[in-house]
Short mmCIF file of C-alpha atoms in Angstrom, two decimals:
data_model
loop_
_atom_site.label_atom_id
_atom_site.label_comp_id
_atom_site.label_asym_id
_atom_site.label_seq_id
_atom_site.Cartn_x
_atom_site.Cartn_y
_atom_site.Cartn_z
CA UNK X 1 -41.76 -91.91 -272.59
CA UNK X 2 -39.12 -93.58 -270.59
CA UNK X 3 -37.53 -96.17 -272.30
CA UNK X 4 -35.68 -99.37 -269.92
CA UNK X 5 -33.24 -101.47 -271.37
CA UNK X 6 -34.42 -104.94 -270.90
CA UNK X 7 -30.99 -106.47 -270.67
CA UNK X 8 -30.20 -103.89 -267.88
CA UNK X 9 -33.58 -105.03 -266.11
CA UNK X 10 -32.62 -108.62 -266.18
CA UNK X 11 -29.53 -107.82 -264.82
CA UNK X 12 -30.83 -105.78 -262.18
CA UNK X 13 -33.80 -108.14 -261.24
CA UNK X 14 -31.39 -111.27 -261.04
CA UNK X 15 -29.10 -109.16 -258.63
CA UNK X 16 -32.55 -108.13 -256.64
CA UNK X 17 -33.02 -111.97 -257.24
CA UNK X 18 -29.60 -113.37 -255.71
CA UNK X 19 -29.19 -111.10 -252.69
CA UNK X 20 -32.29 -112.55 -251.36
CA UNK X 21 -31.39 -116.39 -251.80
CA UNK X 22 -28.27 -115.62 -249.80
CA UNK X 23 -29.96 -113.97 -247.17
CA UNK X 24 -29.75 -115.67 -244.02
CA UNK X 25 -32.44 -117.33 -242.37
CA UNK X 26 -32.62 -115.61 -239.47
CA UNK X 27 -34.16 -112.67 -241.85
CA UNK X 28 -35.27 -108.93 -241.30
CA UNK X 29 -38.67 -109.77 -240.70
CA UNK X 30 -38.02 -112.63 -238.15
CA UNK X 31 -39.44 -111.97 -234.75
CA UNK X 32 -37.67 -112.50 -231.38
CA UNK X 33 -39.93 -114.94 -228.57
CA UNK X 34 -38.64 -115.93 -225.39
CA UNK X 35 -39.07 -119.42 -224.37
CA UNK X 36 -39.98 -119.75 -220.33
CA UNK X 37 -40.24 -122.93 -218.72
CA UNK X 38 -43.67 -122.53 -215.62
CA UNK X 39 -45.11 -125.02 -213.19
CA UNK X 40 -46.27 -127.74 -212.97
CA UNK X 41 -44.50 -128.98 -216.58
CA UNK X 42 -44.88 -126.56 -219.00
CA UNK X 43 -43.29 -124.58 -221.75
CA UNK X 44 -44.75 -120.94 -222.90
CA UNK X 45 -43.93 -118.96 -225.33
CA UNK X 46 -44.03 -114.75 -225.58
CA UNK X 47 -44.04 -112.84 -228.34
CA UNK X 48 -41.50 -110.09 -227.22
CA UNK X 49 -42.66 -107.61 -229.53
CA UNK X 50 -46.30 -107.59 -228.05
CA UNK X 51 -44.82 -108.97 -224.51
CA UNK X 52 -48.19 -111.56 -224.61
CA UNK X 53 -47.78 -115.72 -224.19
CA UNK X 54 -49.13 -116.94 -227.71
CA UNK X 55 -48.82 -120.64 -226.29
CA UNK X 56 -48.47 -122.29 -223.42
CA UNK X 57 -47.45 -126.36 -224.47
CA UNK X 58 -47.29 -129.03 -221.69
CA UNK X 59 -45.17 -131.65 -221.60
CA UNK X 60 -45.02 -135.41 -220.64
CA UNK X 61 -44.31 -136.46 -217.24
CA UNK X 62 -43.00 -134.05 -213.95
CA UNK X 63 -41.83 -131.06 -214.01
CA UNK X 64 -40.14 -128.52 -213.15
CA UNK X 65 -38.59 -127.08 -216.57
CA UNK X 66 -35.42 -126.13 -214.75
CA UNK X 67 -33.62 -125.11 -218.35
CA UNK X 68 -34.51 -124.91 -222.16
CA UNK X 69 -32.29 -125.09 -224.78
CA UNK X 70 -33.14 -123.20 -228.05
CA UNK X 71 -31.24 -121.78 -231.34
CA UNK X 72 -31.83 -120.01 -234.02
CA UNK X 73 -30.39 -122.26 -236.70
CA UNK X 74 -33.28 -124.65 -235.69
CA UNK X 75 -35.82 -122.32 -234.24
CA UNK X 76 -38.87 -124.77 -234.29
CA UNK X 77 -37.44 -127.09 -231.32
CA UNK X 78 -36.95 -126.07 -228.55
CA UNK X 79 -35.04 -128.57 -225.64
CA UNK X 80 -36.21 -128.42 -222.37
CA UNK X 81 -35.28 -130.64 -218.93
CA UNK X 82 -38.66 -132.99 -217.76
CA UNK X 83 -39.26 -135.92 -215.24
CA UNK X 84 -37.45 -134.64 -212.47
CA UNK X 85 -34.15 -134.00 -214.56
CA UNK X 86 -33.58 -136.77 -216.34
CA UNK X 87 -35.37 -136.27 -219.70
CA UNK X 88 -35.11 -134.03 -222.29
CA UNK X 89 -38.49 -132.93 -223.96
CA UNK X 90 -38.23 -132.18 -227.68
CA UNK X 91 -41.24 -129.25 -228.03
CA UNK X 92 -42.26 -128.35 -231.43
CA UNK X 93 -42.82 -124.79 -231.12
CA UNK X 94 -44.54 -123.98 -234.13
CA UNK X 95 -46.80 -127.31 -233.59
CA UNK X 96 -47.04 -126.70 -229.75
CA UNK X 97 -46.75 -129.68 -229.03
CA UNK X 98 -43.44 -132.45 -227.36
CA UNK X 99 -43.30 -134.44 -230.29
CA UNK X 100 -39.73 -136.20 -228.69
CA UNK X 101 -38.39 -137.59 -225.76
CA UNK X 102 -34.85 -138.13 -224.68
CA UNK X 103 -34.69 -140.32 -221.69
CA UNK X 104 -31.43 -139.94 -219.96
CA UNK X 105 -32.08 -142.37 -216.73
CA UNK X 106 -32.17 -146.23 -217.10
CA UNK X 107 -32.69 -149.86 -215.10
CA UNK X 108 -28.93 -149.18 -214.38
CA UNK X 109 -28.12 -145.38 -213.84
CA UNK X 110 -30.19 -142.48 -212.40
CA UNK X 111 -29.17 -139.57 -214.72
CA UNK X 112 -30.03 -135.48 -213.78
CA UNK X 113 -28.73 -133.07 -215.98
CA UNK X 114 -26.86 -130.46 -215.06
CA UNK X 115 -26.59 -128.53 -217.99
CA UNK X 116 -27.38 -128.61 -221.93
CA UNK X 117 -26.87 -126.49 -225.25
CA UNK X 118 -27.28 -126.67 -228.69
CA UNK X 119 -24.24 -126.29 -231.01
CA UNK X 120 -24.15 -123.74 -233.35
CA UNK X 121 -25.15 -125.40 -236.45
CA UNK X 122 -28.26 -126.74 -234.49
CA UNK X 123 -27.81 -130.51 -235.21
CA UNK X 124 -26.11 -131.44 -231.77
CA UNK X 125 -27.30 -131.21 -228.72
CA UNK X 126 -25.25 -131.37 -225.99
CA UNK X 127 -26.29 -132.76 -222.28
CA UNK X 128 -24.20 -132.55 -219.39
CA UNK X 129 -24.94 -135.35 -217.36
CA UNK X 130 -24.75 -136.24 -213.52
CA UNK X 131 -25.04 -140.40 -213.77
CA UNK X 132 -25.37 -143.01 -210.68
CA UNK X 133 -24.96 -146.46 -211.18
CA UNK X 134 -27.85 -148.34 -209.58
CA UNK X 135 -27.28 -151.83 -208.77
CA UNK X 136 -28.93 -153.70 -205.60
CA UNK X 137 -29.00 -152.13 -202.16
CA UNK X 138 -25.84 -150.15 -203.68
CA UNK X 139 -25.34 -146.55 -205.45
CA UNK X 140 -21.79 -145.62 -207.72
CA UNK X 141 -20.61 -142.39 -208.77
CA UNK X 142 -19.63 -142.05 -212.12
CA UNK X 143 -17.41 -139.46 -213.83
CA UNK X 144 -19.73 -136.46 -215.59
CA UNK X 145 -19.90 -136.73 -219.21
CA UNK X 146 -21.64 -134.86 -221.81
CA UNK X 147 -24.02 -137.16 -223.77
CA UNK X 148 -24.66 -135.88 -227.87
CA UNK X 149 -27.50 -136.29 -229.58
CA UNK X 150 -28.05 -135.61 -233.21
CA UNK X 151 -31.45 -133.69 -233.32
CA UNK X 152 -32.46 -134.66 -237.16
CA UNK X 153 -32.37 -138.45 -235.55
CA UNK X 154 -32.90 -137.97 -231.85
CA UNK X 155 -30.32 -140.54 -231.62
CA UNK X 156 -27.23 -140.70 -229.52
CA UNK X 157 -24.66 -139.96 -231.57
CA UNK X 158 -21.61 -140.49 -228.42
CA UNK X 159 -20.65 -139.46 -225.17
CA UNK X 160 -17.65 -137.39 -224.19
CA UNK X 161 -16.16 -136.89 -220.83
CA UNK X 162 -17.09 -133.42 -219.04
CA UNK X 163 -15.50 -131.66 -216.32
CA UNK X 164 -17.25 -132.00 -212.92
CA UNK X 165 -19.54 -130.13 -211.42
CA UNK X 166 -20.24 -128.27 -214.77
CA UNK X 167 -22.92 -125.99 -214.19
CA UNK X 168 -23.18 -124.05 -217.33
CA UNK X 169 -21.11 -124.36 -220.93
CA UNK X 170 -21.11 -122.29 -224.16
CA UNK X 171 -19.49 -122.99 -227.43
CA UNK X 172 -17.04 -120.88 -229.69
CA UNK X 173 -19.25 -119.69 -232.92
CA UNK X 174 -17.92 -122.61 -235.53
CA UNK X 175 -18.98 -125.08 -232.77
CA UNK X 176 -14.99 -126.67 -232.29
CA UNK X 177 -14.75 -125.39 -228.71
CA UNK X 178 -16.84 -125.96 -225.60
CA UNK X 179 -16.21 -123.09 -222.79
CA UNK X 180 -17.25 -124.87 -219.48
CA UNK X 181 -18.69 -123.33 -215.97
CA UNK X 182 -17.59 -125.41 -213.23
CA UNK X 183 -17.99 -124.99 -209.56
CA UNK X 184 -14.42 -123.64 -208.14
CA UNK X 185 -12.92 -123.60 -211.15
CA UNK X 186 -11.32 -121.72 -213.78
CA UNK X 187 -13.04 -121.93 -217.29
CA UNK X 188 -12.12 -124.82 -219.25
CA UNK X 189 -12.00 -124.53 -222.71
CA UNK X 190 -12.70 -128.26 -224.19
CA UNK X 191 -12.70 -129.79 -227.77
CA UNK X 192 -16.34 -130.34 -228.49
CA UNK X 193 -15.20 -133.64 -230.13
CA UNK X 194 -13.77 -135.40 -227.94
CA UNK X 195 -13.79 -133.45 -224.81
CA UNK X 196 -10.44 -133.04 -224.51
CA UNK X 197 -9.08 -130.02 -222.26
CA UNK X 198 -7.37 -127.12 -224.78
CA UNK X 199 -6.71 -124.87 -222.11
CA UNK X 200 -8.14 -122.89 -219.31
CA UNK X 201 -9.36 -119.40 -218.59
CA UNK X 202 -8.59 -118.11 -215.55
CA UNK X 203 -11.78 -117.02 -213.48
CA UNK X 204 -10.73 -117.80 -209.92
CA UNK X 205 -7.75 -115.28 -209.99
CA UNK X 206 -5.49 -115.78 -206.73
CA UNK X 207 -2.22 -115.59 -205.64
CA UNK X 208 0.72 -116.67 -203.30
CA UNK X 209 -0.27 -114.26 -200.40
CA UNK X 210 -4.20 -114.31 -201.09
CA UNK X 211 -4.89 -110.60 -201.69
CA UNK X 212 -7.33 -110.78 -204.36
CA UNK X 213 -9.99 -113.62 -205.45
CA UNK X 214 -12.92 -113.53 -207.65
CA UNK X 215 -15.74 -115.88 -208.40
CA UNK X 216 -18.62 -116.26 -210.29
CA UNK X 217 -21.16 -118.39 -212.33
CA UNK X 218 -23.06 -117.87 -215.47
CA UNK X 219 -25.93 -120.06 -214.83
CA UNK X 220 -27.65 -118.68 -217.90
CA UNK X 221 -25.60 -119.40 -221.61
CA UNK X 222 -27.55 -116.57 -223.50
CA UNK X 223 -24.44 -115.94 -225.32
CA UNK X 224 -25.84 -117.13 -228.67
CA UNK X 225 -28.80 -114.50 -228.16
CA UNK X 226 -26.20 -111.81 -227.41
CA UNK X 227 -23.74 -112.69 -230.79
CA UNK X 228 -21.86 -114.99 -228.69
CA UNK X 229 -20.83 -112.24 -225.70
CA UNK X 230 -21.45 -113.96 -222.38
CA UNK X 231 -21.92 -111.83 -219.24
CA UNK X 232 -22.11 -112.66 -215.93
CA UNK X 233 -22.15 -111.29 -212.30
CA UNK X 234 -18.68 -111.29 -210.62
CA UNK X 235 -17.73 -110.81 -206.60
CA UNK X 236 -13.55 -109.65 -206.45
CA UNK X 237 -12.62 -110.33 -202.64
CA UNK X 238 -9.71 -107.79 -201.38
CA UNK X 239 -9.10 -109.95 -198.11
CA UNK X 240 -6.46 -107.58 -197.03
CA UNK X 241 -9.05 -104.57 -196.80
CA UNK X 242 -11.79 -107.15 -196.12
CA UNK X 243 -13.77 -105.84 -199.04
CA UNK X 244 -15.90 -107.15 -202.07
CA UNK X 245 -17.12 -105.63 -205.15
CA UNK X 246 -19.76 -106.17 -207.34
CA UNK X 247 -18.27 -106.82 -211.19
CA UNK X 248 -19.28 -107.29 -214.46
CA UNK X 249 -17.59 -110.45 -216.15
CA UNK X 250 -17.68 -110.46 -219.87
CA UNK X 251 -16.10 -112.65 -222.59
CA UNK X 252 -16.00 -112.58 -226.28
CA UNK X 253 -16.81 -116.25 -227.83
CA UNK X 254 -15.89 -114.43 -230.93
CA UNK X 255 -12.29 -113.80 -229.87
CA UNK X 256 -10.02 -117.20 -231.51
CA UNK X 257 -8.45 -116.79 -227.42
CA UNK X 258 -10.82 -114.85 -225.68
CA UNK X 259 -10.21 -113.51 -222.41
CA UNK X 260 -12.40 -112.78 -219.64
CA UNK X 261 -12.74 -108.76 -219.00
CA UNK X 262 -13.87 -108.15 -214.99
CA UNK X 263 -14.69 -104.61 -214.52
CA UNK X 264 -15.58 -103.83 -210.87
CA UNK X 265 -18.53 -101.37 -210.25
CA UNK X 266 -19.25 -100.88 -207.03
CA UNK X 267 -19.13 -102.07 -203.11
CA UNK X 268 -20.63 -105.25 -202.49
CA UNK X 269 -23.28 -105.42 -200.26
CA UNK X 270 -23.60 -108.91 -197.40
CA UNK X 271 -27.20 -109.13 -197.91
CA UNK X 272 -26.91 -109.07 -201.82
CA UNK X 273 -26.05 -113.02 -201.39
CA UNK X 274 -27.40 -113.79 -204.94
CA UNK X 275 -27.25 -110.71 -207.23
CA UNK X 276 -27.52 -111.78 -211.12
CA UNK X 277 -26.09 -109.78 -214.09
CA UNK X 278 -26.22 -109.46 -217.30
CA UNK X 279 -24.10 -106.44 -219.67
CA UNK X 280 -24.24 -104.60 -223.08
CA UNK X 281 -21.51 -104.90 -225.65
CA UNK X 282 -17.80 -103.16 -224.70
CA UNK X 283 -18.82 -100.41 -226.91
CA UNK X 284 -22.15 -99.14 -225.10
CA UNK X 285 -20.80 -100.53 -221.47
CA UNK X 286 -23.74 -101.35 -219.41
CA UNK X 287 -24.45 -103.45 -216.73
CA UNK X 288 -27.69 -104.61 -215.58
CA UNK X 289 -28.14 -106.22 -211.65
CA UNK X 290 -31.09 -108.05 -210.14
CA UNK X 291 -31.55 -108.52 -206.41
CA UNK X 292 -34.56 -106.52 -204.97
CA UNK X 293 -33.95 -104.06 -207.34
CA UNK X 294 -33.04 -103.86 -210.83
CA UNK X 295 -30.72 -101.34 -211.38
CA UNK X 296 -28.32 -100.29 -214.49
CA UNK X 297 -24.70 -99.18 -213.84
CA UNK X 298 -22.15 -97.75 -216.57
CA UNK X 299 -19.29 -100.02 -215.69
CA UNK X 300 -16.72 -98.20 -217.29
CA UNK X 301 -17.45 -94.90 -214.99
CA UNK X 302 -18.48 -97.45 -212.57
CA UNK X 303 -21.37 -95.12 -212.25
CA UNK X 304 -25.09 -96.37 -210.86
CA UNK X 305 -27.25 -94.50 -213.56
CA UNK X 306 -30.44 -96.01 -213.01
CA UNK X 307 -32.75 -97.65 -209.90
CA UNK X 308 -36.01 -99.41 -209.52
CA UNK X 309 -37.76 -101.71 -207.32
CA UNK X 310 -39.32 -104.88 -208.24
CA UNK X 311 -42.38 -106.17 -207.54
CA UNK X 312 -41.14 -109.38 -206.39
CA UNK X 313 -37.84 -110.78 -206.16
CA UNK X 314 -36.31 -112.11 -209.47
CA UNK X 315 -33.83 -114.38 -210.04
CA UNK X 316 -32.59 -113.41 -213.70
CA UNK X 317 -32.18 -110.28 -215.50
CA UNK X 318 -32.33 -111.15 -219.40
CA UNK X 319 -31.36 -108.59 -222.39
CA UNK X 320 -33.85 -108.93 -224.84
CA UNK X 321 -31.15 -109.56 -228.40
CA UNK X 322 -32.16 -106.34 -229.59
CA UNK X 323 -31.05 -104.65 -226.32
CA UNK X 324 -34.37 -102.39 -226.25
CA UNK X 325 -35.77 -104.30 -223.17
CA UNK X 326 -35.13 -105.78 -219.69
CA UNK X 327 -36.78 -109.12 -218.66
CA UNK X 328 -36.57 -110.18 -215.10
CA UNK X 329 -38.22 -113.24 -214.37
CA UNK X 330 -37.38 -116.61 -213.15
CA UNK X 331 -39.39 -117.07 -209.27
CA UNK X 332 -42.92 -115.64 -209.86
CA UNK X 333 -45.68 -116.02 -212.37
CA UNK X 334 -45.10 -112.89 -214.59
CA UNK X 335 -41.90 -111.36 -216.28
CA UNK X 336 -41.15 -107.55 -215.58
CA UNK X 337 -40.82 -106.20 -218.47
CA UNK X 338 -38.58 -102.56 -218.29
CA UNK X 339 -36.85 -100.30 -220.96
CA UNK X 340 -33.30 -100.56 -221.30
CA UNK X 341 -32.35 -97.16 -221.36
CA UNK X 342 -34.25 -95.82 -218.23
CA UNK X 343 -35.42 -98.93 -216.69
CA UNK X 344 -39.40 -97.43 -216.88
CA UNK X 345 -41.81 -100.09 -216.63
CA UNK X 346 -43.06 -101.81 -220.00
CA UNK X 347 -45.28 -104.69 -219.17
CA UNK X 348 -46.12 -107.35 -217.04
CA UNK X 349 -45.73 -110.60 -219.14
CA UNK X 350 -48.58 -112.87 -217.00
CA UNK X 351 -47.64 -116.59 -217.97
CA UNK X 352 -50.67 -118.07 -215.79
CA UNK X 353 -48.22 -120.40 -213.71
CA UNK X 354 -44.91 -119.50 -211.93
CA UNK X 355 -41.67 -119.50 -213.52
CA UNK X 356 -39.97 -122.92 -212.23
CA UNK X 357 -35.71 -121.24 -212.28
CA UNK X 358 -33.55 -119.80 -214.65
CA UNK X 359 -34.99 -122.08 -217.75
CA UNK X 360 -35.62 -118.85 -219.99
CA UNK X 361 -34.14 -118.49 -223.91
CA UNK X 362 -34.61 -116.28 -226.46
CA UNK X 363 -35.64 -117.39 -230.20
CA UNK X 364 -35.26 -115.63 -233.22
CA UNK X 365 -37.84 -116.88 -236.32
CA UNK X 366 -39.57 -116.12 -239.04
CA UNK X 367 -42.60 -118.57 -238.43
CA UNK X 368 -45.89 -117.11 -236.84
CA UNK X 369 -45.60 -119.15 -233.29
CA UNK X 370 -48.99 -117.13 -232.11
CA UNK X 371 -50.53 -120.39 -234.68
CA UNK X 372 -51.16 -123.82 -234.56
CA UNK X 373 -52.27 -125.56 -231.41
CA UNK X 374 -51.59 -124.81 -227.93
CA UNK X 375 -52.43 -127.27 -224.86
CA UNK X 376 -52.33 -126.59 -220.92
CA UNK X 377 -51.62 -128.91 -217.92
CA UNK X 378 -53.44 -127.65 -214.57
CA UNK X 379 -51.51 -128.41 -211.42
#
């Protein structure tokens, strides 16, 4: 007979004991959904290890859900853009249901958003806001500013100023820096606090005798999906050989002063006048582009490894968090679903009502959201 010491078992089944009370929340067995925003008003939600909707939850007022804001620290909300811009609808995902509103406009200002995140911790979210003061038979512009609310409350908790024109932001991983997307400019890196401007990253790279330029946009923030890497499509203009080249921008959130790596793949082409990209880690090097095609490149051999046609035209090629699969969606009622290292067709993800623009996010949880309720909104 085999005898067990007990005192070595109680050791042993308080250490079994403590490793799993400091696990983190986000746990082994959590599941990955994506959160898509469809016509008229509605927010659906797909189970991206079956690739089926498990709820489709409309919300108050008009549409279109033009972008969703979701996290992981808080998976049960997610934030998503209503009544024409200028709400924010707080959706209980596990309830399927809006169980919050955040009205932005007013008697006195007309307010659209223009773009909005959740910090890292979850308990702030973040609006970029596009206000006009409304006063009789007269309209004022008024400086952009990013209104914070504290999602445990839904109250405001202050507004900050914000750069104009902001398109997109992200934030650094303890939440103290806010890296903002502006139209023609470089990348300002702000103090979430207070908004102040730390510094700048240069994105719009030029110089005395205008040889070389680049530009680009990342209108999706799935950085916190991809362990705070953001990747983007980039054009670099030679204007002395008249030339452009498709590019891969990427930059490390993780990095105290990150710096934005461009790595040029190949010849742009004139009628590509809205590719969207999306790239792997440094480490594995790939690059995924949506126009008419999807197509994967290796962008450190610069080499094209991989082409297929679409069924439609998608806006938005998406990297599922566990990098296994390729979701292209944001103009037609279904996501293409393809496999990430040969680009072979996986599913069709049929969502009932078309996708309404780039408002897709990924979710990581260990809560069932195939349960609870689930209601629809017909056109």
């Amino acid at each position: 007979m085999i005898r067990i010491d007990a005192r070595r078992l109680r050791l042993c089944c308080s250490s079994i004991l403590a490793f799993a009370l400091t696990m983190p929340a986000a746990s082994a067995w959590a599941k990955w959904y994506m959160v898509v925003g469809t016509l008229p008003n509605n927010v659906e939600v797909v189970d991206t290890t079956t690739d089926k909707v498990v709820k489709t939850i409309a919300l108050d007022g008009q549409g279109p859900v033009l972008q969703i804001a979701t996290d992981s620290a808080t998976p049960r909300y997610a934030y998503a853009t209503t009544n024409l811009d200028q709400a924010i609808a707080v959706v209980d995902l596990e309830q399927g249901k809006q169980v919050a509103t955040y009205k932005l406009s007013s008697d006195t200002e007309t307010v659209r958003v223009s773009a909005t995140n959740l910090n890292p911790k979850g308990d702030r979210l973040y609006v970029a806001e596009l206000p006009l003061k409304v006063s009789p038979g007269r309209y004022q512009h008024v400086e952009q500013r990013f209104r914070i609310f504290d999602t445990a409350t839904n109250k405001v908790v202050k507004t900050i100023p914000a750069p104009a024109q902001t398109m997109s932001f992200a934030f650094s991983p303890d939440g103290t820096r806010i890296y903002a997307f502006c139209v023609g400019q470089d990348i300002l890196v702000l103090d979430s606090d207070n908004g102040r401007l730390l510094g700048t990253i240069p994105l719009a790279h030029r110089n005395i005798t205008g040889i070389r330029a680049t530009y680009g946009l990342p209108l999706l923030a799935n950085y916190q999906e991809q362990n705070y890497l953001l990747t983007f499509a980039i054009i670099v203009e030679d204007s002395i050989t008249d030339t452009d080249t498709l590019s891969i921008g990427s930059l490390d959130l993780k990095d105290e002063n990150p710096t934005l790596q461009i790595y040029e793949t190949e010849p742009f082409v004139e009628n590509w006048y809205t590719v969207e990209g999306i790239a792997t880690s440094p480490e594995l090097h790939k690059a995924f582009f949506v126009w008419n095609d999807l197509w994967k490149i290796d962008y450190k051999t610069r080499k094209r490894e991989v082409q297929v046609s679409l069924p439609n035209s998608q806006a938005v090629p998406l990297l599922s968090p566990d990098g296994k699969k390729v979701y292209c969606g944001g103009q037609w009622h279904a996501l293409f679903v393809y496999d990430a290292d040969n680009l072979k067709h996986v599913a069709d993800v049929e969502l009932g009502h078309s996708m309404a623009g780039i408002g897709m996010r990924f979710v990581q949880t260990d809560k069932d959201l195939s349960a609870a309720g689930s209601t629809t909104q017909d056109p």
